[in-house]
mmCIF file of N, CA and C in Angstrom:
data_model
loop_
_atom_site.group_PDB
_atom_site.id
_atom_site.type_symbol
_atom_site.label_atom_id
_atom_site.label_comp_id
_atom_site.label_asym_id
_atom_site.label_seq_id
_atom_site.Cartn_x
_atom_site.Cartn_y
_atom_site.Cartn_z
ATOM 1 N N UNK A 1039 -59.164 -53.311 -37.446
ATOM 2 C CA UNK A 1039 -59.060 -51.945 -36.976
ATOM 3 C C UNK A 1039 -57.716 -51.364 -37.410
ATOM 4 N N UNK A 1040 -58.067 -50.599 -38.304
ATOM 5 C CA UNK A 1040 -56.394 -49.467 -38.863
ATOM 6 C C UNK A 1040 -55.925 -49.246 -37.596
ATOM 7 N N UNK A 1041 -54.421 -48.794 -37.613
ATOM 8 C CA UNK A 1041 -53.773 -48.010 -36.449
ATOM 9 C C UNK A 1041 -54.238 -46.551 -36.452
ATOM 10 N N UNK A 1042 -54.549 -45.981 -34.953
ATOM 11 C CA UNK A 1042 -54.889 -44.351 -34.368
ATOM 12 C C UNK A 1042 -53.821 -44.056 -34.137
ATOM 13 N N UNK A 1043 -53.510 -42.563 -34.193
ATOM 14 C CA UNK A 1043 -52.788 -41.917 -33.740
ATOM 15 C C UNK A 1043 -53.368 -41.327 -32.853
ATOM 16 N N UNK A 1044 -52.905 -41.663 -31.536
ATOM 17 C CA UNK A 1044 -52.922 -40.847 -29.946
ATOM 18 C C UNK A 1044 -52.657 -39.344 -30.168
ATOM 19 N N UNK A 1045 -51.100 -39.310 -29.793
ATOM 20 C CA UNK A 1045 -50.581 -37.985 -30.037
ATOM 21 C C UNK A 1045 -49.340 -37.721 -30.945
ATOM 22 N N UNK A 1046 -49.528 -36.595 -31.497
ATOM 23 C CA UNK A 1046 -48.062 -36.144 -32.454
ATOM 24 C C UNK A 1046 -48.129 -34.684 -31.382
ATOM 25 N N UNK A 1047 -46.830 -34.354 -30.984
ATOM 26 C CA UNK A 1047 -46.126 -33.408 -30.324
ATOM 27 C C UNK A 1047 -45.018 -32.621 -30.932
ATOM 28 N N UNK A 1048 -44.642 -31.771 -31.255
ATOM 29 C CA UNK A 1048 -43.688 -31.052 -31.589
ATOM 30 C C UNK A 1048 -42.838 -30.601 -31.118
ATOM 31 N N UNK A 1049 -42.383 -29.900 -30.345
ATOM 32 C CA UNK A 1049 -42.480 -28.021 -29.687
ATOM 33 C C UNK A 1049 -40.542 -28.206 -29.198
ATOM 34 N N UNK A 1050 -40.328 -26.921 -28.947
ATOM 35 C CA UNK A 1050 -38.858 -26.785 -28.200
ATOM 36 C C UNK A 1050 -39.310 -26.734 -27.116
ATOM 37 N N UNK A 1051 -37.638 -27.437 -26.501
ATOM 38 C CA UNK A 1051 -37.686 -27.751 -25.109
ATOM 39 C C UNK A 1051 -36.942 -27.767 -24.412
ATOM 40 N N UNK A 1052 -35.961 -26.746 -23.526
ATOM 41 C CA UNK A 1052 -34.341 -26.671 -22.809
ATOM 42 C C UNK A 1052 -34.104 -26.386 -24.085
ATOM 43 N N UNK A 1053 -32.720 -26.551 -25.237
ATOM 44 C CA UNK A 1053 -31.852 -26.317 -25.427
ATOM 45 C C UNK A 1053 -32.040 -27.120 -27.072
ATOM 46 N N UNK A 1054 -33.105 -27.279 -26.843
ATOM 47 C CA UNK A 1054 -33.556 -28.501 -28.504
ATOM 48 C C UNK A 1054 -35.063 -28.347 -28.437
ATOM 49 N N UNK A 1055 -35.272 -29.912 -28.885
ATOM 50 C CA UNK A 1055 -36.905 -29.508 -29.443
ATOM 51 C C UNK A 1055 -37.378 -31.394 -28.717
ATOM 52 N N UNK A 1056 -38.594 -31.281 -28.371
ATOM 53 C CA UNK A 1056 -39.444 -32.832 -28.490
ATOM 54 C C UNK A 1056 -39.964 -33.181 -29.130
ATOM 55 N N UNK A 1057 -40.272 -34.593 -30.013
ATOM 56 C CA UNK A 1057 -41.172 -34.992 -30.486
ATOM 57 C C UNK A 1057 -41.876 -36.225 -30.230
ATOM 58 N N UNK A 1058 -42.807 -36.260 -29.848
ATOM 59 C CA UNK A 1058 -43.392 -37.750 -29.193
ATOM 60 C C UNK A 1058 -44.743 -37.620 -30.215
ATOM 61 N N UNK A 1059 -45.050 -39.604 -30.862
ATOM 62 C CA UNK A 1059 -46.033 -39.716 -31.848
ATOM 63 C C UNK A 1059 -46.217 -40.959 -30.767
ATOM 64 N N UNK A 1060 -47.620 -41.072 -30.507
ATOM 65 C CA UNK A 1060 -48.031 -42.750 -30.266
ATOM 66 C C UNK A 1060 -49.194 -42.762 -31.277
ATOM 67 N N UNK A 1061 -49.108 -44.015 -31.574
ATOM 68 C CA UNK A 1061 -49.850 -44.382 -31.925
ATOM 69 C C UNK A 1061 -50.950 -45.575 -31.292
ATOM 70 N N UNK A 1062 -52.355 -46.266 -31.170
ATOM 71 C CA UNK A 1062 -52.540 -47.233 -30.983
ATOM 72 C C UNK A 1062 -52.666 -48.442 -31.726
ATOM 73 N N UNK A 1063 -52.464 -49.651 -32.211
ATOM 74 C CA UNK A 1063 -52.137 -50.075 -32.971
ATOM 75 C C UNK A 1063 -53.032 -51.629 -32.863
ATOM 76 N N UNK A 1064 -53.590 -52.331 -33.756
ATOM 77 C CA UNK A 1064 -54.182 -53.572 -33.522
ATOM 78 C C UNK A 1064 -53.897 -54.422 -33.468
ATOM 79 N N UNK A 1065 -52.775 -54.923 -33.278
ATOM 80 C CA UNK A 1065 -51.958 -56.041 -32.717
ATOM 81 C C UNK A 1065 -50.383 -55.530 -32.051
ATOM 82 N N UNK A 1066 -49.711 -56.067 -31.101
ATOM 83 C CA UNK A 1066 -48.389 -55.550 -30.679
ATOM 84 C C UNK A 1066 -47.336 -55.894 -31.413
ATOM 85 N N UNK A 1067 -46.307 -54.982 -31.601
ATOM 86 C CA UNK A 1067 -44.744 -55.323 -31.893
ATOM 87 C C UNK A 1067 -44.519 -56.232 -31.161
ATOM 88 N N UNK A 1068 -44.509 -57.206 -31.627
ATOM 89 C CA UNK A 1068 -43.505 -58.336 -31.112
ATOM 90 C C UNK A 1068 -42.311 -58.098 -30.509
ATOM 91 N N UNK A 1069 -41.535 -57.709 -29.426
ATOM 92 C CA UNK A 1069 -41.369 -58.971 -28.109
ATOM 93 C C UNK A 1069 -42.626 -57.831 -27.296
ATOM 94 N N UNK A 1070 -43.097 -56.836 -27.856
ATOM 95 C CA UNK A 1070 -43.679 -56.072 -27.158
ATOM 96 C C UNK A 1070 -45.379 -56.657 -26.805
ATOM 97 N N UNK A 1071 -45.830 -56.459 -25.562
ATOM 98 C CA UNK A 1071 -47.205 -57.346 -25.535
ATOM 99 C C UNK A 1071 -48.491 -56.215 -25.323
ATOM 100 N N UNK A 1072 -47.819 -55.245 -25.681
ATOM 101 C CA UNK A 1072 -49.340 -53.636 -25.546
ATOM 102 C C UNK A 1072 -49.299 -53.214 -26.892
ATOM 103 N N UNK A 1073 -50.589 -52.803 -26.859
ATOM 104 C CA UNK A 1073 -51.167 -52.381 -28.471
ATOM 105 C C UNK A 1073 -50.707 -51.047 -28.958
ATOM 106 N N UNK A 1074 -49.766 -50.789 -28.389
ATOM 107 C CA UNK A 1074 -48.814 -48.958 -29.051
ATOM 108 C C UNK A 1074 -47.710 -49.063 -29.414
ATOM 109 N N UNK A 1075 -47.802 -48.500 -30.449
ATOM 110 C CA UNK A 1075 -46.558 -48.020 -31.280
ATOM 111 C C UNK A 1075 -45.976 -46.733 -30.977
ATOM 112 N N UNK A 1076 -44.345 -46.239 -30.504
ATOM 113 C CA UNK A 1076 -44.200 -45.054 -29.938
ATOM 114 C C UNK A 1076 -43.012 -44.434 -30.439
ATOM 115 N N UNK A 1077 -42.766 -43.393 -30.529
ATOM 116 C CA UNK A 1077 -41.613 -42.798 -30.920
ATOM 117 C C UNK A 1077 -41.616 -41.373 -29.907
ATOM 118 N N UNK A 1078 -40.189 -41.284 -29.331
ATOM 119 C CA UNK A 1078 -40.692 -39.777 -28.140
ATOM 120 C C UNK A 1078 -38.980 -39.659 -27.984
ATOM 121 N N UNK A 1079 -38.680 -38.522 -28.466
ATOM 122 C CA UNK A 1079 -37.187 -37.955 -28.602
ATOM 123 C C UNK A 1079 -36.994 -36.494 -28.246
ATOM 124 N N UNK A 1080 -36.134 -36.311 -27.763
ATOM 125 C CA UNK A 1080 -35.335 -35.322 -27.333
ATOM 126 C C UNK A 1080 -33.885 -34.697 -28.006
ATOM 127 N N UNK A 1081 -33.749 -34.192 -29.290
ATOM 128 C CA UNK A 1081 -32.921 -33.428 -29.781
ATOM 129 C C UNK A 1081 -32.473 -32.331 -29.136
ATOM 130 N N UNK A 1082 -30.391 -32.123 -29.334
ATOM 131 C CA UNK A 1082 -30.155 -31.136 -28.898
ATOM 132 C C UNK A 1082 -29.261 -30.952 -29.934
ATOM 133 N N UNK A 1083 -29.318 -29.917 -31.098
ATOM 134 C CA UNK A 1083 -27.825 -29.559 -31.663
ATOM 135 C C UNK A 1083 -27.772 -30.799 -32.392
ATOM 136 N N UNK A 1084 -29.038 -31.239 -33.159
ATOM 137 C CA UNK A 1084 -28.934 -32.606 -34.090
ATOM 138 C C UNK A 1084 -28.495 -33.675 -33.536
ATOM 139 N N UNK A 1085 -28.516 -34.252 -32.085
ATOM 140 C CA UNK A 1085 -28.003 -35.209 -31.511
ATOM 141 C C UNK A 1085 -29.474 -35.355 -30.891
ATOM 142 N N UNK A 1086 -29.754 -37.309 -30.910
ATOM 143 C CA UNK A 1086 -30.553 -37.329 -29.934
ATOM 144 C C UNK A 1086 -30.079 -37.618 -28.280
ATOM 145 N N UNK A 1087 -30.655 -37.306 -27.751
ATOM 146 C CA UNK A 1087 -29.776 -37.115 -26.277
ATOM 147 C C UNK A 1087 -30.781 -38.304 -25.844
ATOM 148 N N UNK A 1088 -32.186 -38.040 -25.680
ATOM 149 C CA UNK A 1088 -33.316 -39.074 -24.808
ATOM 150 C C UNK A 1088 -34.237 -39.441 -26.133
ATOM 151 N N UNK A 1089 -34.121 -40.929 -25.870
ATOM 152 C CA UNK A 1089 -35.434 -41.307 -26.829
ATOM 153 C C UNK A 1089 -36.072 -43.058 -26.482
ATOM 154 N N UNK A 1090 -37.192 -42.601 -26.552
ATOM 155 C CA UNK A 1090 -38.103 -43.598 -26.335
ATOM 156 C C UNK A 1090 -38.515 -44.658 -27.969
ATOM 157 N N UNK A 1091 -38.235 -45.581 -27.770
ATOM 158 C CA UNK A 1091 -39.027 -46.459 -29.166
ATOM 159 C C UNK A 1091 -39.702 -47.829 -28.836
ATOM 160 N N UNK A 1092 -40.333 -48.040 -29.744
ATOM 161 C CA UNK A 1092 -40.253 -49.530 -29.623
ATOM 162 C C UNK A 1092 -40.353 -50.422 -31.224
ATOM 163 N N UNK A 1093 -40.008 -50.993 -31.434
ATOM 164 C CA UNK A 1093 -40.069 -51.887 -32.947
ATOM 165 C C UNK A 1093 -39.923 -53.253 -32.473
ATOM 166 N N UNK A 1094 -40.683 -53.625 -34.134
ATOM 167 C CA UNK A 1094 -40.722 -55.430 -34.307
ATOM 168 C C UNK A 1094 -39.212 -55.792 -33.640
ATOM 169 N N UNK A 1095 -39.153 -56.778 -33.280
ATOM 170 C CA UNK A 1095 -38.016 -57.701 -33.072
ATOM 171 C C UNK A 1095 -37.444 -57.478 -31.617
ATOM 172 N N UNK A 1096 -37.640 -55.574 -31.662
ATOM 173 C CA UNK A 1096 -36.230 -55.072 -30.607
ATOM 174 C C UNK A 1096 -37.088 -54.591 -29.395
ATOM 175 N N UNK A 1097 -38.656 -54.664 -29.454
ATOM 176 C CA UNK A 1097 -39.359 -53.925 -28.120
ATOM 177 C C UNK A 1097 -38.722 -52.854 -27.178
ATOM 178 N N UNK A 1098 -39.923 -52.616 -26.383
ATOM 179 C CA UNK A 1098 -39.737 -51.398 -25.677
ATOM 180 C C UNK A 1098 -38.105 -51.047 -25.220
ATOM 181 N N UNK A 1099 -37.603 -50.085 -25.821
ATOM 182 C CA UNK A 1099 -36.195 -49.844 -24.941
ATOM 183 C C UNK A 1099 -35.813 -48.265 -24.600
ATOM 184 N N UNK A 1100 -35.179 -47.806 -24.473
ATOM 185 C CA UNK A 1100 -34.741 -46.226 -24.528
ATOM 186 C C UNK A 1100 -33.443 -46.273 -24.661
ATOM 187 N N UNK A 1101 -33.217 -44.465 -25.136
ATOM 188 C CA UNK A 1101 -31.885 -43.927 -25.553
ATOM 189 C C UNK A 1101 -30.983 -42.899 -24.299
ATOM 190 N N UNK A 1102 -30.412 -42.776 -23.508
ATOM 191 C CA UNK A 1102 -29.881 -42.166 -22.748
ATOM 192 C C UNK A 1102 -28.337 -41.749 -23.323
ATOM 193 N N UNK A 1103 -28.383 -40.356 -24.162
ATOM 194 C CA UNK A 1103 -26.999 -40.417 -24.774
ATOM 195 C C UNK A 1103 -26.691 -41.245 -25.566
ATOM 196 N N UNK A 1104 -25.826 -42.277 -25.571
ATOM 197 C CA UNK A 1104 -25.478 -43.028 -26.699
ATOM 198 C C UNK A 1104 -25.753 -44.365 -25.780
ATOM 199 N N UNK A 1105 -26.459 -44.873 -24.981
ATOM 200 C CA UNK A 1105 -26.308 -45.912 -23.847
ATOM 201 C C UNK A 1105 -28.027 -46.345 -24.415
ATOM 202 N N UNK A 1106 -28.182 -47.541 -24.802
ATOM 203 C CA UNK A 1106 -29.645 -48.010 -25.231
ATOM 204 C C UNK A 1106 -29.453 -49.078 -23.860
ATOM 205 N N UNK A 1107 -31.165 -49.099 -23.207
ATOM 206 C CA UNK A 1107 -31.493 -49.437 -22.063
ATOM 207 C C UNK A 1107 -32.613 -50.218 -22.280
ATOM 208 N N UNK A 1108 -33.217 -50.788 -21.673
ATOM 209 C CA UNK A 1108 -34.838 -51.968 -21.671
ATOM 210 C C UNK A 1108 -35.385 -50.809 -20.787
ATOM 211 N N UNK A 1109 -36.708 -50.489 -21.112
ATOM 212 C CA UNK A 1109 -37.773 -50.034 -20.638
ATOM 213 C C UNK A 1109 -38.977 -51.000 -20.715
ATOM 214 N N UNK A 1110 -39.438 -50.288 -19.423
ATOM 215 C CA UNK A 1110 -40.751 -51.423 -19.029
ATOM 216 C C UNK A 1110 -41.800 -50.618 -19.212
ATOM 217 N N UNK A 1111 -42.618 -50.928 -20.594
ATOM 218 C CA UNK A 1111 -43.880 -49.806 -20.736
ATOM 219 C C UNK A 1111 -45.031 -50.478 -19.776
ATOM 220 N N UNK A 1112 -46.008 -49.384 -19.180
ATOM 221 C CA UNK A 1112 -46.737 -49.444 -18.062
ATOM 222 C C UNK A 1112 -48.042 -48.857 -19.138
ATOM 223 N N UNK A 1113 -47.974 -47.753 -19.944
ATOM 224 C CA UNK A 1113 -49.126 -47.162 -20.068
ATOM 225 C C UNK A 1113 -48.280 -45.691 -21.045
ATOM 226 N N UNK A 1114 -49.627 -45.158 -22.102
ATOM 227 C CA UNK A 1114 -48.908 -43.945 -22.446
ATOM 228 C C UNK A 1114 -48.729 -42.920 -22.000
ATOM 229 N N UNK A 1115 -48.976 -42.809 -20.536
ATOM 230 C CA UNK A 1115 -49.327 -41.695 -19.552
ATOM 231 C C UNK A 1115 -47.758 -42.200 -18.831
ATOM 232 N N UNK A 1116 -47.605 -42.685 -18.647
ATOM 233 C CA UNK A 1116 -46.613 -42.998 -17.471
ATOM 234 C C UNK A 1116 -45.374 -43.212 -18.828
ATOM 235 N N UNK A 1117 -45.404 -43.666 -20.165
ATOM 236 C CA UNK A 1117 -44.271 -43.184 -21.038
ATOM 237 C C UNK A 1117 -43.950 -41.948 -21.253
ATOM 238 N N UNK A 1118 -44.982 -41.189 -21.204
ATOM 239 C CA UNK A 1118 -44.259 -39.153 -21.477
ATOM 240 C C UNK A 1118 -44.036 -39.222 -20.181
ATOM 241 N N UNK A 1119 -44.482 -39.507 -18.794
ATOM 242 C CA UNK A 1119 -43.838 -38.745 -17.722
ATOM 243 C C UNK A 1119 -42.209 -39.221 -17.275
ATOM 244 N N UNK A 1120 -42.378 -40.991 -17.677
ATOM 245 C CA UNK A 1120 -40.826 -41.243 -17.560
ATOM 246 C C UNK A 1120 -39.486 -40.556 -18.861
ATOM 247 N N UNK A 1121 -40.466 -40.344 -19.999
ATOM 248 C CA UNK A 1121 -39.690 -39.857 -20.620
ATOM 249 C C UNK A 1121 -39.552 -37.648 -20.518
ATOM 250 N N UNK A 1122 -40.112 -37.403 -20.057
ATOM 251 C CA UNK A 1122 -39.533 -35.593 -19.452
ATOM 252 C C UNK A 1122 -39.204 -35.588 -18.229
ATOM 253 N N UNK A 1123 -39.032 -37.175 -17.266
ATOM 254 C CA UNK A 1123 -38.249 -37.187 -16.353
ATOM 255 C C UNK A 1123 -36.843 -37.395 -16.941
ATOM 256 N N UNK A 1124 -36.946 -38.381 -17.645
ATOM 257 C CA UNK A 1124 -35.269 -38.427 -18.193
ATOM 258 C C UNK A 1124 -34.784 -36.911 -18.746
ATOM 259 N N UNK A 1125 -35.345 -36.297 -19.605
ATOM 260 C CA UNK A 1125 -35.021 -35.053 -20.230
ATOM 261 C C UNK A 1125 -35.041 -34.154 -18.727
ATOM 262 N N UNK A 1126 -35.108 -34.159 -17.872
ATOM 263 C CA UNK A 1126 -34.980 -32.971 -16.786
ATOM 264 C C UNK A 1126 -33.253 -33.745 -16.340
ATOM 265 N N UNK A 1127 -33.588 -35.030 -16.224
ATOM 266 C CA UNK A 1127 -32.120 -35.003 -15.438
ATOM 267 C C UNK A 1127 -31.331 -35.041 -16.450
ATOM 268 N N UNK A 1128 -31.036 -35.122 -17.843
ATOM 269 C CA UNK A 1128 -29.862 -34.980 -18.766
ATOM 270 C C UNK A 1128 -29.911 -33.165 -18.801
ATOM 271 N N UNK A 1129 -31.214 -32.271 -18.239
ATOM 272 C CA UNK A 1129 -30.851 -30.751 -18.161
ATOM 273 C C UNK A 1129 -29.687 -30.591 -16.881
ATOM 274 N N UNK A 1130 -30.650 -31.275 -16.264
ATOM 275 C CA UNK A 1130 -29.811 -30.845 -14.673
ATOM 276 C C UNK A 1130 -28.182 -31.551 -14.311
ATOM 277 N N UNK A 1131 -28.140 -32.561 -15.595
ATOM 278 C CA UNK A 1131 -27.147 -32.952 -15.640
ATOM 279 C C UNK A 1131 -27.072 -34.231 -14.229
ATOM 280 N N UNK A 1132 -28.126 -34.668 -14.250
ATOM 281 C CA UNK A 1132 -28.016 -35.717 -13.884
ATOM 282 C C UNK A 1132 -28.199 -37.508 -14.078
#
């Protein structure tokens, strides 16, 4: 089974723009154990501020500013909502 693409997203958002691509994929990124491939960022002023990834070797993690974190993927529903929760509190400045 080739890899699907779920969703490709575009659009501006606060003060920059989003882009989130999943894909579903037929086997997992290794250390990763779910069948999606993801990319979901938050640009402001050519900086990424919030971003979601995951790749071979380095699995699920996120970007908070310049601070890379372990994320625990649950599902691709619950990755966009944790990820435009992060983007509300880097608006609100929290």
């Amino acid at each position: 089974m080739p890899a699907t693409k779920l969703i490709h997203i575009k659009e501006s958002h606060g003060d920059g723009f989003i882009e989130i691509v999943i894909w579903k994929i037929p086997n997992p990124l290794l250390p990763s154990e779910h069948s999606f491939k993801y990319s979901l960022v938050y640009i402001v002023d050519g900086k990424r501020v919030v971003g979601y990834d995951n790749e071979r070797g380095k699995g699920d993690h996120k970007h908070l500013n310049d601070e890379e974190l372990e994320y625990d993927f649950v599902s691709p529903a619950q990755l966009m909502s944790d990820f435009m929760a992060d983007i509300e509190g880097v608006i609100d400045g929290k």
